Amino acid sequence: MLIPQLVAGIYAKTIGKSFWFWFFISFLIPIISLIILLILDSKKEETKPKKGYQLADHVKKNKENQKE
């Protein structure tokens, strides 16, 4: 009977959310809490900044011109 709550809690922990908060929320709304967690995780991936840095456009152009 605790499987949906454990799944929600463990999944929340893997995406950086509070295990206990989502564990107890899933008692109130078991399936909806899992859907909310999936939506939160997908939004997190979309807004993730790119790793590293990018050169400004004028710096890229200067580097390209120097290579030629």
PDB file of C-alpha atoms in Angstrom, residues 6-51:
ATOM      1  CA  LEU A   6       7.685   5.425  -1.784  1.00  0.00           C
ATOM      2  CA  VAL A   7       7.947   5.863  -5.552  1.00  0.00           C
ATOM      3  CA  ALA A   8       7.013   9.543  -5.252  1.00  0.00           C
ATOM      4  CA  GLY A   9       9.446  10.094  -2.392  1.00  0.00           C
ATOM      5  CA  ILE A  10      12.357   8.340  -4.046  1.00  0.00           C
ATOM      6  CA  TYR A  11      11.751  10.020  -7.395  1.00  0.00           C
ATOM      7  CA  ALA A  12      11.506  13.411  -5.681  1.00  0.00           C
ATOM      8  CA  LYS A  13      14.813  12.760  -3.936  1.00  0.00           C
ATOM      9  CA  THR A  14      16.525  11.872  -7.230  1.00  0.00           C
ATOM     10  CA  ILE A  15      15.471  15.170  -8.815  1.00  0.00           C
ATOM     11  CA  GLY A  16      16.542  17.186  -5.781  1.00  0.00           C
ATOM     12  CA  LYS A  17      13.228  17.629  -3.981  1.00  0.00           C
ATOM     13  CA  SER A  18      12.300  16.727  -0.410  1.00  0.00           C
ATOM     14  CA  PHE A  19      11.607  13.017   0.087  1.00  0.00           C
ATOM     15  CA  TRP A  20       9.317  13.464   3.093  1.00  0.00           C
ATOM     16  CA  PHE A  21       7.299  16.311   1.600  1.00  0.00           C
ATOM     17  CA  TRP A  22       6.419  14.344  -1.533  1.00  0.00           C
ATOM     18  CA  PHE A  23       5.972  11.147   0.464  1.00  0.00           C
ATOM     19  CA  PHE A  24       3.222  12.779   2.554  1.00  0.00           C
ATOM     20  CA  ILE A  25       1.715  14.687  -0.373  1.00  0.00           C
ATOM     21  CA  SER A  26       1.285  11.410  -2.212  1.00  0.00           C
ATOM     22  CA  PHE A  27      -0.952  10.173   0.620  1.00  0.00           C
ATOM     23  CA  LEU A  28      -3.387  12.974  -0.230  1.00  0.00           C
ATOM     24  CA  ILE A  29      -3.145  12.821  -4.006  1.00  0.00           C
ATOM     25  CA  PRO A  30      -1.195   9.681  -5.012  1.00  0.00           C
ATOM     26  CA  ILE A  31      -1.310   9.710  -8.811  1.00  0.00           C
ATOM     27  CA  ILE A  32      -1.480  13.479  -9.216  1.00  0.00           C
ATOM     28  CA  SER A  33       1.644  13.952  -7.094  1.00  0.00           C
ATOM     29  CA  LEU A  34       3.604  11.674  -9.428  1.00  0.00           C
ATOM     30  CA  ILE A  35       2.355  13.605 -12.454  1.00  0.00           C
ATOM     31  CA  ILE A  36       3.368  16.888 -10.814  1.00  0.00           C
ATOM     32  CA  LEU A  37       6.844  15.524 -10.111  1.00  0.00           C
ATOM     33  CA  LEU A  38       7.234  14.443 -13.737  1.00  0.00           C
ATOM     34  CA  ILE A  39       6.182  17.897 -14.939  1.00  0.00           C
ATOM     35  CA  LEU A  40       8.594  19.602 -12.524  1.00  0.00           C
ATOM     36  CA  ASP A  41      11.426  17.393 -13.731  1.00  0.00           C
ATOM     37  CA  SER A  42      10.731  18.065 -17.415  1.00  0.00           C
ATOM     38  CA  LYS A  43      10.655  21.831 -16.823  1.00  0.00           C
ATOM     39  CA  LYS A  44      13.929  21.584 -14.930  1.00  0.00           C
ATOM     40  CA  GLU A  45      15.614  19.960 -17.949  1.00  0.00           C
ATOM     41  CA  GLU A  46      14.297  22.625 -20.320  1.00  0.00           C
ATOM     42  CA  THR A  47      15.630  25.517 -18.244  1.00  0.00           C
ATOM     43  CA  LYS A  48      19.005  23.947 -17.515  1.00  0.00           C
ATOM     44  CA  PRO A  49      21.773  26.339 -18.522  1.00  0.00           C
ATOM     45  CA  LYS A  50      24.357  25.127 -20.977  1.00  0.00           C
ATOM     46  CA  LYS A  51      27.569  23.850 -19.468  1.00  0.00           C
TER      47      LYS A  51
END
